[in-house]
């Protein structure tokens, strides 16, 4: 698929090489993220925006504290209510003492409150999991025999032992993985681990291994700073209290992030190896002669420069070089932060051609870690090397904003997205080795707001209607005013704008008298002026001399204002009703609410003859009147704020009375977001509706949305294709495809958590503790959030094709085995039905249905063992079985040792009597796998009793002879010479060694003891291809390859050309 439509990204993938072992493919490639480049993004080892892709990783997203560093208090959701409210720290009883210890442990990070997410990507399966059986409620960490619970459910086995992972998929393929990369942060004298990546060490496929080595390190540090502003918004009550020094209104502290990567340098498999060379390896320096990167601190950073693929004889099968330059800028005092590694081309040294890349460099990148980023971390300006990073708006949720008087006095920065700057460094075009080119065009994610009438809303205008006020002049002494909030007030608002939305009550006290600058409860010096304001509304009350702006919910119909003043000064108090109303605009630019990152708006494919195919992308859908409505889901809202609370103790009035104290509250702002998803993720927005247009027509796609991701736990629910509608160039619908799915939560109780059974897909949960230490107690509130999981079942696909007035409908229905919690969820049968009423049903049985415990123990539970196909003419037709077969496997390890060299491999294939398909007694053996070697290669099979022997050479990686009619034990005495000759050719890889092998194979073919058998022989250049095939007739075909290892010609033994292949590329 050329696009990741749901995320608005192009799928850019440059293939390097694919390892194939049996039926498992491991593609190695370079991919590019078209979602935009962030200001502080550091180039990978293959350049900015690019990634080296080798499937075989686990990314640990640390939520709170690493799950390998702290346990949670409990995995039983019912245990958490007891912590809510006031917990005394005094040892009044054992239960309260234990609760207090738990709360203290959470505050000190001895307990974790959120499970980490482990995202895995393997050659045969991908998904996510959480730890299933770590030691909840204990400070003792469990380091072995840990298990993973998959989200969504997959029938894989995940074991963790001392930080190393062992994963077995549902076909028995095994993976071993260990920690290879980590990111940690240093701030305020503390080091915290942000993430850990695990990479694959070894894969086992049958008894064949692929091993991965990591012998190079890449460690670098990014220096940055954290800005914090504390703005008090609570009001101190009257009375005497033990005052604490106020939190600093603003401070800026240095911080740093350290990344430590173990870099892959070799992959070894049965037929060869892949070598990765870096810029500090011999002969691999950059074009300017340097070996370390300019864009990393410490002059030790490296880049991947070459990838070599070799066979066992050392022949080079693939040889590519990666060439780089740098994105830089015009700063005169350059540091490493002014550079970013740029991939400019990938050169194939054997084919002597290139992939070439161009980027958007209309503007230069500003320095990393400068104040030039938007709310989501992308570039939004060029001149903010100094100044502040505190944002103008601190949260994207306008309903959560808190009015603070000091906010307007705080230095802040506009961090709205700016498209021309977000595009800096983005990939503009790829030129392919063929001469073809692909161009990319981008835009900011945006969404139009509409009202119920479909009008486009440019923005909302926030207003206040004054309800009551007292304006104290120089010479008066203040006064009092009562007010009422009734329908007449609301009517005034609706008179201003009938679409108005009523908000909260705003209360403002402004004091320009002397006491406004004095500490609370301190009497002003003699001769100074003084004003005290008191505002009351419902249960809300303010009294004091400080200028204050408050916002209270509408919970009453009356209130009062009072001002008491001494001296010639001015103060005032006002109570207002907040409201807002929409403002409409016909200007297209004003109809957008812009988010950040980039989405693809157009792709041009231009071939070597300069013929273009242009694809444009719209994110939204058409309504019934054919009006297009843009639709964007803000996937990552931003929030740069937290609420900081402190308990202030009261001063005893006498031996019997002490005020209870009060809670002091600050709005704490930072220059980096507090939403862990917003700043670090490139999926700022997603798109439930996408339209792809070309000159041939359109494809309209609809995706599942899911809910706003909570720390990323439930993001698996979004982005699955629900419907496709195909239109021709005249916008006529020619085909629709509907995808129906079901989520089965039956396995969720295996998660290790005890959860609320009334929440359908809840498998686990995480908690947010709000703990406030007060005198001899903790005041605690808790939020509990669901972590969901289920098995995704694709239960039906309905395809309709529209041909004039005819509709051809095809449906494919899958039924799953999802009623037994202990069994895998597999497809039981698939029914394909077409418009004429006829249908075909394919039924499957697996290891559990066949009772093969040996396969179950090896987790080979997703392989169909028995398959039958039944056809029906209509719904009333009982059906006719047209095929039925069963693959038999060993039933125990002892059985496997005897029949399949100890491996879980097929023994035979049964064919059933189609007249009596349910009568197992009438089933006949059609194929037997008589003998395997220790690598799982088939040495002898028999078709209806007739044996065929296969001789394997090249170190047991290639078949070099097929002998039809002979059992292996009949010919084994004659094959040692050809095996030895092929192993020599595998090691030497010369023309002489190949000719020696051919001569040895000819001796075998001409052996009179084997004259009654049909013998075909083969030679190879391993990882390149077959070099000769000699059938029983003896008429040999010779296969020749060019210097780039591409098939060039096929000739007969006399040199006559049978086939010729030519490869031409446009210069």
mmCIF file of C-alpha atoms in Angstrom, residues 71-189:
data_model
loop_
_atom_site.group_PDB
_atom_site.id
_atom_site.type_symbol
_atom_site.label_atom_id
_atom_site.label_comp_id
_atom_site.label_asym_id
_atom_site.label_seq_id
_atom_site.Cartn_x
_atom_site.Cartn_y
_atom_site.Cartn_z
ATOM 1 C CA UNK A 71 5.981 -2.955 41.070
ATOM 2 C CA UNK A 72 2.428 -1.712 41.317
ATOM 3 C CA UNK A 73 0.542 -1.784 44.647
ATOM 4 C CA UNK A 74 -2.163 -4.105 43.410
ATOM 5 C CA UNK A 75 -3.639 -5.551 40.239
ATOM 6 C CA UNK A 76 -7.062 -5.850 41.838
ATOM 7 C CA UNK A 77 -9.213 -2.840 40.964
ATOM 8 C CA UNK A 78 -11.237 -3.369 44.150
ATOM 9 C CA UNK A 79 -8.226 -2.553 46.343
ATOM 10 C CA UNK A 80 -8.026 1.097 45.361
ATOM 11 C CA UNK A 81 -11.090 2.690 46.936
ATOM 12 C CA UNK A 82 -9.550 2.329 50.390
ATOM 13 C CA UNK A 83 -6.828 4.818 49.456
ATOM 14 C CA UNK A 84 -9.273 7.559 48.513
ATOM 15 C CA UNK A 85 -9.850 10.338 51.054
ATOM 16 C CA UNK A 86 -7.888 11.039 54.256
ATOM 17 C CA UNK A 87 -5.340 8.482 55.488
ATOM 18 C CA UNK A 88 -3.801 9.150 58.887
ATOM 19 C CA UNK A 89 -0.065 8.618 59.149
ATOM 20 C CA UNK A 90 -0.209 8.005 62.898
ATOM 21 C CA UNK A 91 -0.173 4.361 63.960
ATOM 22 C CA UNK A 92 -3.795 4.364 65.018
ATOM 23 C CA UNK A 93 -4.307 0.885 63.619
ATOM 24 C CA UNK A 94 -2.479 -1.528 61.368
ATOM 25 C CA UNK A 95 -4.643 -0.918 58.304
ATOM 26 C CA UNK A 96 -4.223 2.865 58.330
ATOM 27 C CA UNK A 97 -0.509 2.507 58.926
ATOM 28 C CA UNK A 98 -0.156 0.199 55.906
ATOM 29 C CA UNK A 99 -2.172 2.619 53.716
ATOM 30 C CA UNK A 100 0.057 5.502 54.789
ATOM 31 C CA UNK A 101 3.167 3.485 53.975
ATOM 32 C CA UNK A 102 1.764 2.688 50.514
ATOM 33 C CA UNK A 103 1.020 6.340 49.788
ATOM 34 C CA UNK A 104 4.452 7.379 50.933
ATOM 35 C CA UNK A 105 5.979 4.698 48.688
ATOM 36 C CA UNK A 106 4.073 6.083 45.691
ATOM 37 C CA UNK A 107 5.294 9.603 46.442
ATOM 38 C CA UNK A 108 8.860 8.300 46.644
ATOM 39 C CA UNK A 109 8.515 6.293 43.411
ATOM 40 C CA UNK A 110 8.917 2.985 45.192
ATOM 41 C CA UNK A 111 5.627 1.845 43.668
ATOM 42 C CA UNK A 112 4.586 2.262 40.057
ATOM 43 C CA UNK A 113 1.021 3.206 39.105
ATOM 44 C CA UNK A 114 1.076 2.487 35.370
ATOM 45 C CA UNK A 115 2.148 -0.627 33.473
ATOM 46 C CA UNK A 116 4.633 -0.084 30.677
ATOM 47 C CA UNK A 117 3.696 -0.853 27.083
ATOM 48 C CA UNK A 118 5.988 -3.149 25.126
ATOM 49 C CA UNK A 119 5.491 -2.725 21.368
ATOM 50 C CA UNK A 120 6.929 -5.602 19.361
ATOM 51 C CA UNK A 121 7.583 -5.933 15.630
ATOM 52 C CA UNK A 122 8.766 -9.341 14.424
ATOM 53 C CA UNK A 123 8.990 -10.935 10.966
ATOM 54 C CA UNK A 124 5.872 -13.052 11.551
ATOM 55 C CA UNK A 125 3.846 -11.038 14.059
ATOM 56 C CA UNK A 126 3.546 -7.609 15.659
ATOM 57 C CA UNK A 127 1.548 -6.022 18.455
ATOM 58 C CA UNK A 128 1.960 -4.891 22.054
ATOM 59 C CA UNK A 129 1.889 -6.391 25.521
ATOM 60 C CA UNK A 130 2.014 -5.590 29.211
ATOM 61 C CA UNK A 131 3.648 -7.655 31.959
ATOM 62 C CA UNK A 132 1.265 -10.273 33.251
ATOM 63 C CA UNK A 133 2.727 -11.698 36.455
ATOM 64 C CA UNK A 134 5.111 -9.249 38.101
ATOM 65 C CA UNK A 135 5.027 -8.944 41.928
ATOM 66 C CA UNK A 136 2.156 -6.568 42.682
ATOM 67 C CA UNK A 137 2.133 -5.335 46.262
ATOM 68 C CA UNK A 138 5.796 -6.129 46.903
ATOM 69 C CA UNK A 139 8.989 -4.117 46.788
ATOM 70 C CA UNK A 140 10.810 -7.265 45.623
ATOM 71 C CA UNK A 141 11.182 -7.228 41.864
ATOM 72 C CA UNK A 142 10.532 -10.410 39.943
ATOM 73 C CA UNK A 143 13.263 -10.770 37.350
ATOM 74 C CA UNK A 144 12.632 -14.213 35.927
ATOM 75 C CA UNK A 145 9.663 -16.236 34.712
ATOM 76 C CA UNK A 146 7.808 -13.076 33.771
ATOM 77 C CA UNK A 147 5.174 -13.298 31.058
ATOM 78 C CA UNK A 148 3.544 -10.880 28.642
ATOM 79 C CA UNK A 149 -0.163 -10.348 27.945
ATOM 80 C CA UNK A 150 -0.825 -9.166 24.394
ATOM 81 C CA UNK A 151 -2.857 -6.085 23.433
ATOM 82 C CA UNK A 152 -4.772 -6.854 21.269
ATOM 83 C CA UNK A 153 -4.939 -10.598 21.947
ATOM 84 C CA UNK A 154 -2.641 -12.805 19.896
ATOM 85 C CA UNK A 155 -1.803 -16.451 20.530
ATOM 86 C CA UNK A 156 1.883 -15.882 21.167
ATOM 87 C CA UNK A 157 3.936 -16.937 24.177
ATOM 88 C CA UNK A 158 6.066 -14.179 25.712
ATOM 89 C CA UNK A 159 8.554 -15.056 28.467
ATOM 90 C CA UNK A 160 10.918 -12.573 30.114
ATOM 91 C CA UNK A 161 13.963 -13.665 32.095
ATOM 92 C CA UNK A 162 16.285 -11.077 33.634
ATOM 93 C CA UNK A 163 15.336 -8.484 31.044
ATOM 94 C CA UNK A 164 15.674 -10.808 28.043
ATOM 95 C CA UNK A 165 12.649 -11.761 25.972
ATOM 96 C CA UNK A 166 11.717 -15.084 24.408
ATOM 97 C CA UNK A 167 8.736 -14.960 22.046
ATOM 98 C CA UNK A 168 7.139 -17.903 20.258
ATOM 99 C CA UNK A 169 4.539 -17.255 17.581
ATOM 100 C CA UNK A 170 1.546 -19.455 16.760
ATOM 101 C CA UNK A 171 3.565 -21.442 14.196
ATOM 102 C CA UNK A 172 6.329 -22.272 16.644
ATOM 103 C CA UNK A 173 8.924 -19.796 15.339
ATOM 104 C CA UNK A 174 11.068 -18.558 18.224
ATOM 105 C CA UNK A 175 12.757 -15.208 18.875
ATOM 106 C CA UNK A 176 15.286 -14.221 21.537
ATOM 107 C CA UNK A 177 15.765 -10.506 22.238
ATOM 108 C CA UNK A 178 17.824 -8.328 24.560
ATOM 109 C CA UNK A 179 18.163 -4.649 25.475
ATOM 110 C CA UNK A 180 20.096 -2.712 22.848
ATOM 111 C CA UNK A 181 19.173 0.967 23.216
ATOM 112 C CA UNK A 182 18.041 3.296 25.982
ATOM 113 C CA UNK A 183 17.128 6.947 26.457
ATOM 114 C CA UNK A 184 17.529 8.594 29.863
ATOM 115 C CA UNK A 185 17.038 12.147 31.080
ATOM 116 C CA UNK A 186 18.889 14.199 33.663
ATOM 117 C CA UNK A 187 17.094 17.074 35.375
ATOM 118 C CA UNK A 188 17.143 18.578 38.838
ATOM 119 C CA UNK A 189 19.843 16.164 40.010
#
